[in-house]
PDB file of C-alpha atoms in Angstrom:
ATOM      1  CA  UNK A  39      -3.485 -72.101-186.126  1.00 40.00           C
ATOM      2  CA  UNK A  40      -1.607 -73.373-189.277  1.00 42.00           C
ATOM      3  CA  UNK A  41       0.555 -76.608-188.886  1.00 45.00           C
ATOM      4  CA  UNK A  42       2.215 -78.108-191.666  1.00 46.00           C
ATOM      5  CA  UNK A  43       4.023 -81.158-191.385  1.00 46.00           C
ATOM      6  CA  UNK A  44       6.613 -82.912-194.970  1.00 44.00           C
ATOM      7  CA  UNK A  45       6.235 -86.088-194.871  1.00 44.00           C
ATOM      8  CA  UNK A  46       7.914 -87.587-197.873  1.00 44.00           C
ATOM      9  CA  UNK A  47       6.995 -84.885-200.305  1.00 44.00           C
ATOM     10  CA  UNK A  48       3.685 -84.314-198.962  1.00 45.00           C
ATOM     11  CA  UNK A  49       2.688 -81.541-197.367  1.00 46.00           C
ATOM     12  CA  UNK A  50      -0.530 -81.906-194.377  1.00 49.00           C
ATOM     13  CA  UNK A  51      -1.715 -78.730-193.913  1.00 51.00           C
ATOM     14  CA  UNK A  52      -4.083 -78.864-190.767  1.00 49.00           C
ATOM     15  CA  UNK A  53      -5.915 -74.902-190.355  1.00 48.00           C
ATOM     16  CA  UNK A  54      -8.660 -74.514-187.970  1.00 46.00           C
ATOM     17  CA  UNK A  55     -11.013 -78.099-188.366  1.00 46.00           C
ATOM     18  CA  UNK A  56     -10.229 -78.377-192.034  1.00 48.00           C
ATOM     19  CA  UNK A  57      -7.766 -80.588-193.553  1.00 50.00           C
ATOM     20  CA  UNK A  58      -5.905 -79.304-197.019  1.00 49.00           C
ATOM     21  CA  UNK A  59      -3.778 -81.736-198.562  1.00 49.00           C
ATOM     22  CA  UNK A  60      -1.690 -80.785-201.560  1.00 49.00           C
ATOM     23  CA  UNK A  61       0.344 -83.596-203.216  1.00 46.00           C
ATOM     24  CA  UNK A  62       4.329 -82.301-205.003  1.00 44.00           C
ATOM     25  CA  UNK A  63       5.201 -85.867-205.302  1.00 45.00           C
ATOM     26  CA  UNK A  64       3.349 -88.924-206.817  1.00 41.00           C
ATOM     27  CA  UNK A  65       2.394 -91.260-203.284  1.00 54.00           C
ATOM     28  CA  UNK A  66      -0.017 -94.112-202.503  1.00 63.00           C
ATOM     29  CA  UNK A  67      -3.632 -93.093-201.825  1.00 65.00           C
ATOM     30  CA  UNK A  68      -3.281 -95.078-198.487  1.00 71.00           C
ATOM     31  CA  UNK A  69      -0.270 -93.506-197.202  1.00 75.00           C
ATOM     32  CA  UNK A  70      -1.976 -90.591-197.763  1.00 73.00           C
ATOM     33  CA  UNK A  71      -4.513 -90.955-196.246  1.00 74.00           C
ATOM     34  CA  UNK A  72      -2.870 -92.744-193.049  1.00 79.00           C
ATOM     35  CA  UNK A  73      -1.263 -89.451-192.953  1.00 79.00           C
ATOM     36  CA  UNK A  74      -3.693 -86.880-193.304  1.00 78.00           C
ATOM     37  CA  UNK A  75      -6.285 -89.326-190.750  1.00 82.00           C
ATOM     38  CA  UNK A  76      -3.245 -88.712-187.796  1.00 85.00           C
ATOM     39  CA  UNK A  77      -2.686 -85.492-188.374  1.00 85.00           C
ATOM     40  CA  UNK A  78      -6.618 -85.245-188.149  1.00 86.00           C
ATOM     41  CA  UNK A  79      -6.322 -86.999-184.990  1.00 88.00           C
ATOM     42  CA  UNK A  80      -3.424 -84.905-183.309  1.00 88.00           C
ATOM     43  CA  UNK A  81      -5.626 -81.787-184.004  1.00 87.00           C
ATOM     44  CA  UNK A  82      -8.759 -82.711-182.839  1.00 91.00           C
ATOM     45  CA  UNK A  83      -7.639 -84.845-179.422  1.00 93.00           C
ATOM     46  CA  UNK A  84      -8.062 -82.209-176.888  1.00 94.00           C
ATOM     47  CA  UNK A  85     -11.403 -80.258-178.536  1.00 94.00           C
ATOM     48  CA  UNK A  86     -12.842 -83.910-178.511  1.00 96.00           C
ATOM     49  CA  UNK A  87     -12.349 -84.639-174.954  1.00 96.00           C
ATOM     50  CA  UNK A  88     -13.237 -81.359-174.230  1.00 96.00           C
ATOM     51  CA  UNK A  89     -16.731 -81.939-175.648  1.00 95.00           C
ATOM     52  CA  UNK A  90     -16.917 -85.592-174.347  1.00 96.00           C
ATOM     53  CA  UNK A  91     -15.980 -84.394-171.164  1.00 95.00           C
ATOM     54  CA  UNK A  92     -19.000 -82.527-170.802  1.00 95.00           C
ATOM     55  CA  UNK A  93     -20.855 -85.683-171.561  1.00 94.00           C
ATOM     56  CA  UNK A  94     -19.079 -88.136-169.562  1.00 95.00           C
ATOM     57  CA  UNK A  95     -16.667 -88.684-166.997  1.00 94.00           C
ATOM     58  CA  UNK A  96     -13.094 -88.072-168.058  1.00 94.00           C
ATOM     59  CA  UNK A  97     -11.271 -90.902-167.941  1.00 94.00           C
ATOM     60  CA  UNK A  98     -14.944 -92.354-169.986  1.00 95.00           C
ATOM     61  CA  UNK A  99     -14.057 -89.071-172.429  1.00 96.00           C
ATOM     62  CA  UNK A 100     -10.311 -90.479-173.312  1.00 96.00           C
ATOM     63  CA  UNK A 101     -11.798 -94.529-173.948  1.00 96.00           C
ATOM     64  CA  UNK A 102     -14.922 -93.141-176.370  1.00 97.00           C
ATOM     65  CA  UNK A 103     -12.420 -90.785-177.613  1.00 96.00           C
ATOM     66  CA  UNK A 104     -10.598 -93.475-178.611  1.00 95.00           C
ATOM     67  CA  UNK A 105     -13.011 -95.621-179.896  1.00 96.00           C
ATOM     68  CA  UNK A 106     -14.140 -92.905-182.075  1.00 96.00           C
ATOM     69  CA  UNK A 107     -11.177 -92.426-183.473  1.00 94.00           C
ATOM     70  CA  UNK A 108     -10.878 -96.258-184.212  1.00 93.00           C
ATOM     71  CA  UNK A 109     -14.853 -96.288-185.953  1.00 94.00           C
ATOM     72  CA  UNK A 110     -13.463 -93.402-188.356  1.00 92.00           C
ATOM     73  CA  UNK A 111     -10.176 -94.550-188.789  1.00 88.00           C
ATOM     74  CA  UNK A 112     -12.204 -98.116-189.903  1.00 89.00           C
ATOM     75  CA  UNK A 113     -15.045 -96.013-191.927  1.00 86.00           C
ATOM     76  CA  UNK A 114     -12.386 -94.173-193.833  1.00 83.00           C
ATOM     77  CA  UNK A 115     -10.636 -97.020-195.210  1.00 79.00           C
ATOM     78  CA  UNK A 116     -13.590 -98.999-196.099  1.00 79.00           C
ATOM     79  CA  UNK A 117     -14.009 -95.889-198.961  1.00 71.00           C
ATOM     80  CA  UNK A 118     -13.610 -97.590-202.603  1.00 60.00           C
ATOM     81  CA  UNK A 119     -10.215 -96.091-203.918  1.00 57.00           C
ATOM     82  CA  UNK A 120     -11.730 -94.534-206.263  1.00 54.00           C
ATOM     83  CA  UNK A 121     -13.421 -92.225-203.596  1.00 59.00           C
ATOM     84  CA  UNK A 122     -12.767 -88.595-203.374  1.00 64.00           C
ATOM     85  CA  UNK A 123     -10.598 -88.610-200.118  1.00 62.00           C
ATOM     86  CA  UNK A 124     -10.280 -84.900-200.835  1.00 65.00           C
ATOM     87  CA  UNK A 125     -14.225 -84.211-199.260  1.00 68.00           C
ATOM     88  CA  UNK A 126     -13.986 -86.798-197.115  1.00 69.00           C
ATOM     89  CA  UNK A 127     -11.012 -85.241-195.694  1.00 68.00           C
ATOM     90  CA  UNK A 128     -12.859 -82.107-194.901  1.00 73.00           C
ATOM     91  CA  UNK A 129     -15.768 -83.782-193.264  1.00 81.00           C
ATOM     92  CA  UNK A 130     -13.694 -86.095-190.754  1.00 86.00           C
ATOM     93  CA  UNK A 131     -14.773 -83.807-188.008  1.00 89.00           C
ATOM     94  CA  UNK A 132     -18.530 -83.802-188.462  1.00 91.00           C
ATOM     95  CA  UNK A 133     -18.218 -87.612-189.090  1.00 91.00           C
ATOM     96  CA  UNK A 134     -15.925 -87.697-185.877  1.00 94.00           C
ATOM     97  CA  UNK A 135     -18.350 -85.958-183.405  1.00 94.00           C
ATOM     98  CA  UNK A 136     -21.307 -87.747-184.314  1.00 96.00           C
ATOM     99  CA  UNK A 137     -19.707 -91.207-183.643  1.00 96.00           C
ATOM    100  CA  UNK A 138     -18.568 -89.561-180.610  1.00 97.00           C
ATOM    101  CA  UNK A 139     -21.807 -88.314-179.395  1.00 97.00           C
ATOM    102  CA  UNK A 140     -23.245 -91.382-179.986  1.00 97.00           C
ATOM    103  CA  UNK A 141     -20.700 -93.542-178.096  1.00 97.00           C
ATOM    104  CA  UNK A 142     -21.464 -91.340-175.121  1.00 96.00           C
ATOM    105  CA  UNK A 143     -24.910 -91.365-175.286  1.00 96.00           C
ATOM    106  CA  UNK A 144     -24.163 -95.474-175.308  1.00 95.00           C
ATOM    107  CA  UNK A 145     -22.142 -95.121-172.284  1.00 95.00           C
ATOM    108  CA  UNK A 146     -24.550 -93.049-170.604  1.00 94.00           C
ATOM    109  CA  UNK A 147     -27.822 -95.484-171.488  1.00 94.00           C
ATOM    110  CA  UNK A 148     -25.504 -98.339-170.296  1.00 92.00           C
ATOM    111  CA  UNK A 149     -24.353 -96.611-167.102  1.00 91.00           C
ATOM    112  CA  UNK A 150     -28.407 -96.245-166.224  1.00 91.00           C
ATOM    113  CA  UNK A 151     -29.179 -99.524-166.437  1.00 91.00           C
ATOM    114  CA  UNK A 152     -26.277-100.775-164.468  1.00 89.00           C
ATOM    115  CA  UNK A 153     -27.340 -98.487-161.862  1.00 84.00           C
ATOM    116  CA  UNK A 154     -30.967 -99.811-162.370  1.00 86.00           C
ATOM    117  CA  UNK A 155     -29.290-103.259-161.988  1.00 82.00           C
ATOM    118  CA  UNK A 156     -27.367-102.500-158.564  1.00 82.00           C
ATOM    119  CA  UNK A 157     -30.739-100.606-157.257  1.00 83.00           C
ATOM    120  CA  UNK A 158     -32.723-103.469-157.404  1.00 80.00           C
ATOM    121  CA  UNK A 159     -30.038-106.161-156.231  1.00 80.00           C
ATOM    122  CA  UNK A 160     -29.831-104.079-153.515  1.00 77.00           C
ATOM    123  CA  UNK A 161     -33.213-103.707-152.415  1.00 79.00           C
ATOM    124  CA  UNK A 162     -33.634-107.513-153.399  1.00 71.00           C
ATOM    125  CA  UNK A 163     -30.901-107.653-151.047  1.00 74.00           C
ATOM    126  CA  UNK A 164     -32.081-105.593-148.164  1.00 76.00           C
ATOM    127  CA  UNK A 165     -35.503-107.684-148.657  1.00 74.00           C
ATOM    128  CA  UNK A 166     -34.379-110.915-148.064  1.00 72.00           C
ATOM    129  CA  UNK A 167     -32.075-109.613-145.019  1.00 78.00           C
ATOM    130  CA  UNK A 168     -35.046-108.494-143.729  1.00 73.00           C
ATOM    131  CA  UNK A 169     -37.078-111.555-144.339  1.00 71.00           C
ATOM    132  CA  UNK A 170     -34.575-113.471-142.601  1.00 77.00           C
ATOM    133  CA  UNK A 171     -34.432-111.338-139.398  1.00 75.00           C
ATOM    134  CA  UNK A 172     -37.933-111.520-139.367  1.00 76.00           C
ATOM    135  CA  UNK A 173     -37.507-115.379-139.863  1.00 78.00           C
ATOM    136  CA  UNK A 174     -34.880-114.984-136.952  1.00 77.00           C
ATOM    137  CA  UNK A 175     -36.921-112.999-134.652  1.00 80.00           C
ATOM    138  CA  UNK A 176     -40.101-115.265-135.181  1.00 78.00           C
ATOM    139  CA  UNK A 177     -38.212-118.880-134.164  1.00 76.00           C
ATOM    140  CA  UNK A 178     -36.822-116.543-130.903  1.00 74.00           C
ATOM    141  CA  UNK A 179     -40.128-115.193-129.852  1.00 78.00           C
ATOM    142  CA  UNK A 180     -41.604-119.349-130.628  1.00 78.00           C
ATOM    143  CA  UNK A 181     -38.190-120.295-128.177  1.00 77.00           C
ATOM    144  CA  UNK A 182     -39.490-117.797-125.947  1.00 81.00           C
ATOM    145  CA  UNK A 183     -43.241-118.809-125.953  1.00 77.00           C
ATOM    146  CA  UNK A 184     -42.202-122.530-125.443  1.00 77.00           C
ATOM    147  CA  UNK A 185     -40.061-122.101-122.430  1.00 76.00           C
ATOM    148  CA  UNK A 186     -42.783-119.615-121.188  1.00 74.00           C
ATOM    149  CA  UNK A 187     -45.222-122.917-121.367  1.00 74.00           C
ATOM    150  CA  UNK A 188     -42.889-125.402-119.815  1.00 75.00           C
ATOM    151  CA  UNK A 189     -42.248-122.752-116.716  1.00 73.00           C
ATOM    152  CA  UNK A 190     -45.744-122.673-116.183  1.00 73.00           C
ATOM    153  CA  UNK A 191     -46.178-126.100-116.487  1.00 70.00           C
ATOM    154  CA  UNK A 192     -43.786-127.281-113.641  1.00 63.00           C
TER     155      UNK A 192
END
């Protein structure tokens, strides 16, 4: 699949996970590269959450998805200027899956302990319910035992 897109005498040509930008006009580096990053992003949305999706639950998929996208968007422009945005360009999706992967891998690690977490409140739960039946169920059998003793007293 080949989409181009003119955006003010640049052309964004975006053909199968590779980004080719060719410049006709003279344009700032930044708007650039704000426009080559979400045309980048447009391509790759559904193979992403396709991926993450095998990972994670899907509505999980869409919020790492998009807090991948922010961690590249925010490692992209911290290049120098100088940088050639040319190769960086063509490794966005490499760079893209790994933060991906491991914000899943986070979200799964996290998910285990919470359910660690809720495991043992609950059986730290169910323990002192049943330490306070048993609490319960001696004072009734005492009750018991004392009116017992006063029957057979009178």
């Amino acid at each position: 699949m080949l989409l181009m897109i003119n955006i003010k005498g640049i052309i964004l040509a975006h053909c199968k996970r590779e980004i080719t930008v060719i410049i006709y006009k003279t344009t700032t580096t930044n708007q650039l590269l704000n426009e080559a990053l979400s045309l980048f992003m447009q391509g790759s949305k559904t193979s992403l959450l396709n991926y993450l999706s095998k990972l994670v639950t899907t509505s999980e998929a869409e919020e790492i998805a998009q807090e991948a996208y922010l961690k590249l968007y925010l490692l992209v422009k911290e290049k120098p200027s100088h940088h050639n945005y040319i190769d960086l360009l063509q490794g966005l999706r490499p760079m893209l899956t790994l933060i991906a992967k491991n914000l899943a891998l986070s979200a799964i690690r996290h998910k285990k302990v919470e359910d660690k977490y809720a495991e043992s409140q609950l059986t730290l739960h169910s323990q002192v319910t049943a330490a306070e039946s048993q609490k319960h169920i001696n004072a009734d059998k005492h009750a018991i035992q004392e009116k017992e003793k006063s029957h057979i007293m009178t």
